[in-house]
PDB file of C-alpha atoms in Angstrom:
ATOM      1  CA  MET E 394     -34.057-117.030-129.024  1.00 42.00           C
ATOM      2  CA  SER E 395     -35.857-116.321-125.769  1.00 45.00           C
ATOM      3  CA  MET E 396     -34.579-117.639-122.510  1.00 51.00           C
ATOM      4  CA  VAL E 397     -36.903-119.029-119.862  1.00 50.00           C
ATOM      5  CA  VAL E 398     -35.997-117.646-116.455  1.00 51.00           C
ATOM      6  CA  HIS E 399     -36.614-120.084-113.628  1.00 55.00           C
ATOM      7  CA  GLN E 400     -38.315-118.440-110.668  1.00 63.00           C
ATOM      8  CA  ASP E 401     -36.493-120.470-108.023  1.00 82.00           C
ATOM      9  CA  TRP E 402     -33.131-118.802-107.328  1.00 86.00           C
ATOM     10  CA  ARG E 403     -31.765-122.093-106.023  1.00 91.00           C
ATOM     11  CA  TYR E 404     -32.316-123.822-109.349  1.00 93.00           C
ATOM     12  CA  ARG E 405     -30.882-120.870-111.281  1.00 94.00           C
ATOM     13  CA  ASP E 406     -27.851-120.993-109.008  1.00 96.00           C
ATOM     14  CA  PHE E 407     -27.504-124.732-109.598  1.00 96.00           C
ATOM     15  CA  VAL E 408     -27.464-124.258-113.382  1.00 95.00           C
ATOM     16  CA  THR E 409     -25.080-121.298-113.131  1.00 96.00           C
ATOM     17  CA  LEU E 410     -22.760-123.075-110.696  1.00 96.00           C
ATOM     18  CA  THR E 411     -22.657-126.150-112.936  1.00 96.00           C
ATOM     19  CA  ALA E 412     -21.654-123.983-115.898  1.00 96.00           C
ATOM     20  CA  MET E 413     -19.054-122.216-113.767  1.00 96.00           C
ATOM     21  CA  VAL E 414     -17.446-125.498-112.739  1.00 96.00           C
ATOM     22  CA  GLU E 415     -17.375-126.662-116.357  1.00 96.00           C
ATOM     23  CA  HIS E 416     -15.601-123.444-117.393  1.00 96.00           C
ATOM     24  CA  LEU E 417     -13.063-123.819-114.587  1.00 96.00           C
ATOM     25  CA  VAL E 418     -12.323-127.433-115.510  1.00 96.00           C
ATOM     26  CA  HIS E 419     -11.996-126.559-119.202  1.00 96.00           C
ATOM     27  CA  ALA E 420      -9.598-123.706-118.376  1.00 96.00           C
ATOM     28  CA  TYR E 421      -7.471-126.113-116.368  1.00 96.00           C
ATOM     29  CA  GLY E 422      -7.736-128.772-119.075  1.00 95.00           C
ATOM     30  CA  ASP E 423      -6.557-126.399-121.795  1.00 96.00           C
ATOM     31  CA  ALA E 424      -3.671-125.012-119.721  1.00 97.00           C
ATOM     32  CA  GLN E 425      -2.399-128.300-118.297  1.00 95.00           C
ATOM     33  CA  TYR E 426      -0.554-129.245-121.485  1.00 94.00           C
ATOM     34  CA  PHE E 427       1.908-126.385-121.040  1.00 98.00           C
ATOM     35  CA  ASP E 428       4.810-126.298-118.589  1.00 97.00           C
ATOM     36  CA  ALA E 429       4.973-122.521-118.342  1.00 98.00           C
ATOM     37  CA  ALA E 430       2.997-119.367-119.039  1.00 97.00           C
ATOM     38  CA  GLU E 431       5.320-118.471-121.912  1.00 97.00           C
ATOM     39  CA  GLU E 432       4.523-121.753-123.666  1.00 98.00           C
ATOM     40  CA  LEU E 433       0.796-121.182-123.280  1.00 98.00           C
ATOM     41  CA  ALA E 434       1.168-117.629-124.603  1.00 96.00           C
ATOM     42  CA  CYS E 435       2.861-118.972-127.749  1.00 97.00           C
ATOM     43  CA  ASP E 436      -0.207-121.075-128.580  1.00 98.00           C
ATOM     44  CA  ARG E 437      -2.788-118.436-129.448  1.00 95.00           C
ATOM     45  CA  ARG E 438      -5.772-120.809-129.609  1.00 97.00           C
ATOM     46  CA  SER E 439      -5.086-122.378-126.231  1.00 97.00           C
ATOM     47  CA  PHE E 440      -4.241-119.023-124.669  1.00 96.00           C
ATOM     48  CA  ASN E 441      -7.487-117.480-125.904  1.00 94.00           C
ATOM     49  CA  SER E 442      -9.452-120.542-124.854  1.00 96.00           C
ATOM     50  CA  VAL E 443      -8.105-120.428-121.298  1.00 96.00           C
ATOM     51  CA  ALA E 444      -8.771-116.686-121.081  1.00 93.00           C
ATOM     52  CA  MET E 445     -12.336-117.098-122.333  1.00 94.00           C
ATOM     53  CA  GLU E 446     -13.093-120.039-120.020  1.00 96.00           C
ATOM     54  CA  LEU E 447     -11.891-118.083-116.985  1.00 94.00           C
ATOM     55  CA  THR E 448     -13.814-114.995-118.076  1.00 91.00           C
ATOM     56  CA  GLN E 449     -16.968-117.084-118.471  1.00 94.00           C
ATOM     57  CA  ALA E 450     -16.419-118.676-115.043  1.00 94.00           C
ATOM     58  CA  GLN E 451     -16.139-115.184-113.580  1.00 91.00           C
ATOM     59  CA  GLU E 452     -19.365-114.136-115.284  1.00 91.00           C
ATOM     60  CA  CYS E 453     -21.108-117.182-113.816  1.00 93.00           C
ATOM     61  CA  ALA E 454     -19.828-116.237-110.356  1.00 91.00           C
ATOM     62  CA  ARG E 455     -21.196-112.745-110.872  1.00 89.00           C
ATOM     63  CA  ARG E 456     -24.661-114.146-111.731  1.00 92.00           C
ATOM     64  CA  LEU E 457     -24.964-116.304-108.608  1.00 92.00           C
ATOM     65  CA  SER E 458     -27.494-114.961-106.142  1.00 93.00           C
ATOM     66  CA  ASN E 459     -26.540-113.184-102.956  1.00 91.00           C
ATOM     67  CA  GLU E 460     -28.495-115.868-101.117  1.00 91.00           C
ATOM     68  CA  PHE E 461     -26.241-118.557-102.533  1.00 91.00           C
ATOM     69  CA  ARG E 462     -23.088-116.632-101.704  1.00 89.00           C
ATOM     70  CA  ASP E 463     -24.390-116.054 -98.176  1.00 90.00           C
ATOM     71  CA  VAL E 464     -24.791-119.799 -97.541  1.00 87.00           C
ATOM     72  CA  THR E 465     -21.337-120.583 -98.980  1.00 88.00           C
ATOM     73  CA  PRO E 466     -19.083-118.006 -97.309  1.00 89.00           C
ATOM     74  CA  GLN E 467     -16.107-120.387 -97.361  1.00 86.00           C
ATOM     75  CA  LEU E 468     -15.723-119.817-101.097  1.00 85.00           C
ATOM     76  CA  PRO E 469     -13.669-116.876-102.419  1.00 83.00           C
ATOM     77  CA  TRP E 470     -16.519-114.989-104.095  1.00 79.00           C
ATOM     78  CA  ARG E 471     -14.902-111.572-104.068  1.00 77.00           C
ATOM     79  CA  GLU E 472     -11.705-112.915-105.623  1.00 75.00           C
ATOM     80  CA  LEU E 473     -13.653-114.907-108.185  1.00 76.00           C
ATOM     81  CA  ARG E 474     -15.747-111.944-109.225  1.00 69.00           C
ATOM     82  CA  GLY E 475     -12.530-109.945-109.583  1.00 69.00           C
ATOM     83  CA  MET E 476     -10.738-112.652-111.594  1.00 70.00           C
ATOM     84  CA  ARG E 477     -11.369-110.926-114.912  1.00 69.00           C
ATOM     85  CA  ASN E 478      -9.709-107.749-113.663  1.00 70.00           C
ATOM     86  CA  ALA E 479      -6.659-109.691-112.494  1.00 66.00           C
ATOM     87  CA  ILE E 480      -6.290-111.455-115.831  1.00 72.00           C
ATOM     88  CA  ILE E 481      -7.045-108.471-118.034  1.00 66.00           C
ATOM     89  CA  HIS E 482      -5.035-105.685-116.460  1.00 64.00           C
ATOM     90  CA  GLU E 483      -5.425-103.453-119.506  1.00 64.00           C
ATOM     91  CA  TYR E 484      -8.085-103.566-122.187  1.00 63.00           C
ATOM     92  CA  ASP E 485      -5.732-104.930-124.824  1.00 70.00           C
ATOM     93  CA  ALA E 486      -3.435-107.130-122.740  1.00 79.00           C
ATOM     94  CA  ILE E 487      -3.749-110.295-120.703  1.00 85.00           C
ATOM     95  CA  ASP E 488      -1.200-111.040-118.013  1.00 87.00           C
ATOM     96  CA  GLU E 489       0.056-114.448-119.174  1.00 91.00           C
ATOM     97  CA  GLU E 490       1.555-115.386-115.783  1.00 93.00           C
ATOM     98  CA  VAL E 491      -1.671-114.619-113.931  1.00 89.00           C
ATOM     99  CA  LEU E 492      -3.730-116.417-116.562  1.00 92.00           C
ATOM    100  CA  TYR E 493      -1.563-119.533-116.420  1.00 95.00           C
ATOM    101  CA  SER E 494      -1.309-119.740-112.636  1.00 93.00           C
ATOM    102  CA  THR E 495      -5.024-119.068-112.254  1.00 92.00           C
ATOM    103  CA  ALA E 496      -5.899-121.864-114.682  1.00 94.00           C
ATOM    104  CA  ILE E 497      -3.382-124.385-113.350  1.00 95.00           C
ATOM    105  CA  SER E 498      -3.800-123.797-109.624  1.00 92.00           C
ATOM    106  CA  ASP E 499      -6.800-121.707-108.714  1.00 90.00           C
ATOM    107  CA  ALA E 500      -9.318-122.930-111.298  1.00 92.00           C
ATOM    108  CA  TRP E 501      -8.697-126.604-110.582  1.00 92.00           C
ATOM    109  CA  GLU E 502      -8.745-126.086-106.811  1.00 92.00           C
ATOM    110  CA  LEU E 503     -11.980-124.104-106.975  1.00 92.00           C
ATOM    111  CA  ALA E 504     -13.601-126.646-109.296  1.00 93.00           C
ATOM    112  CA  GLN E 505     -12.707-129.401-106.809  1.00 93.00           C
ATOM    113  CA  MET E 506     -14.256-127.349-103.990  1.00 91.00           C
ATOM    114  CA  LEU E 507     -17.454-126.753-105.968  1.00 93.00           C
ATOM    115  CA  LYS E 508     -17.905-130.284-107.340  1.00 94.00           C
ATOM    116  CA  PRO E 509     -19.573-131.714-104.199  1.00 94.00           C
ATOM    117  CA  LYS E 510     -21.843-128.662-103.986  1.00 93.00           C
ATOM    118  CA  VAL E 511     -23.001-129.132-107.590  1.00 96.00           C
ATOM    119  CA  GLU E 512     -23.550-132.852-107.007  1.00 95.00           C
ATOM    120  CA  ALA E 513     -25.529-132.201-103.804  1.00 95.00           C
ATOM    121  CA  MET E 514     -27.671-129.614-105.572  1.00 94.00           C
ATOM    122  CA  ALA E 515     -28.259-132.002-108.477  1.00 94.00           C
ATOM    123  CA  ALA E 516     -29.424-134.686-106.052  1.00 94.00           C
ATOM    124  CA  ALA E 517     -31.700-132.207-104.272  1.00 93.00           C
ATOM    125  CA  PHE E 518     -33.325-131.221-107.576  1.00 91.00           C
ATOM    126  CA  GLY E 519     -33.481-134.802-108.844  1.00 91.00           C
ATOM    127  CA  VAL E 520     -31.144-133.990-111.723  1.00 91.00           C
ATOM    128  CA  LYS E 521     -28.815-136.657-113.066  1.00 91.00           C
ATOM    129  CA  LEU E 522     -25.551-135.031-114.120  1.00 91.00           C
ATOM    130  CA  GLY E 523     -24.704-138.011-116.296  1.00 86.00           C
ATOM    131  CA  LYS E 524     -21.915-139.175-118.517  1.00 84.00           C
ATOM    132  CA  VAL E 525     -20.725-135.755-119.694  1.00 83.00           C
ATOM    133  CA  TRP E 526     -20.179-134.636-116.079  1.00 87.00           C
ATOM    134  CA  ASP E 527     -18.249-137.832-115.304  1.00 87.00           C
ATOM    135  CA  GLU E 528     -16.105-137.485-118.435  1.00 87.00           C
ATOM    136  CA  LEU E 529     -15.354-133.850-117.599  1.00 84.00           C
ATOM    137  CA  TRP E 530     -13.712-134.944-114.354  1.00 84.00           C
ATOM    138  CA  GLN E 531     -12.100-138.067-115.761  1.00 81.00           C
ATOM    139  CA  CYS E 532     -10.293-136.219-118.553  1.00 69.00           C
ATOM    140  CA  SER E 533      -9.052-133.427-116.316  1.00 67.00           C
ATOM    141  CA  SER E 534      -8.059-135.534-113.338  1.00 64.00           C
ATOM    142  CA  GLU E 535      -5.861-137.882-115.371  1.00 61.00           C
ATOM    143  CA  SER E 536      -3.070-135.350-115.362  1.00 57.00           C
ATOM    144  CA  ALA E 537      -3.932-133.383-112.220  1.00 57.00           C
TER     145      ALA E 537
END
């Protein structure tokens, strides 16, 4: 499958940022059902899901253009790009406390910070985010 690369960095950043927010919200959504890191760690599927969502969010952050990061200096880009290293402190181990606290606190907070930016970019490009975007926030905010 070949991937069409859009020439406008702003549109590429919009698509990447939208995916990043979705990963952050899904990480929060999967972790929110557990009261502690130890509980999450006991559920292998949820634990792996949260880890993968946060890793994918970090990869999205890494793909955002320098131009985009320059116009949004208020966001913690360095920390976000380093999130994978904080979660995976050794190649075969994930720090369950860091994973849980990142998903429950940091991911949700960052997603909330990025939501208006994604919506503004969508409006600027004439893109309707639609029902799936609305449901993403509705499901996650019910227990936030």
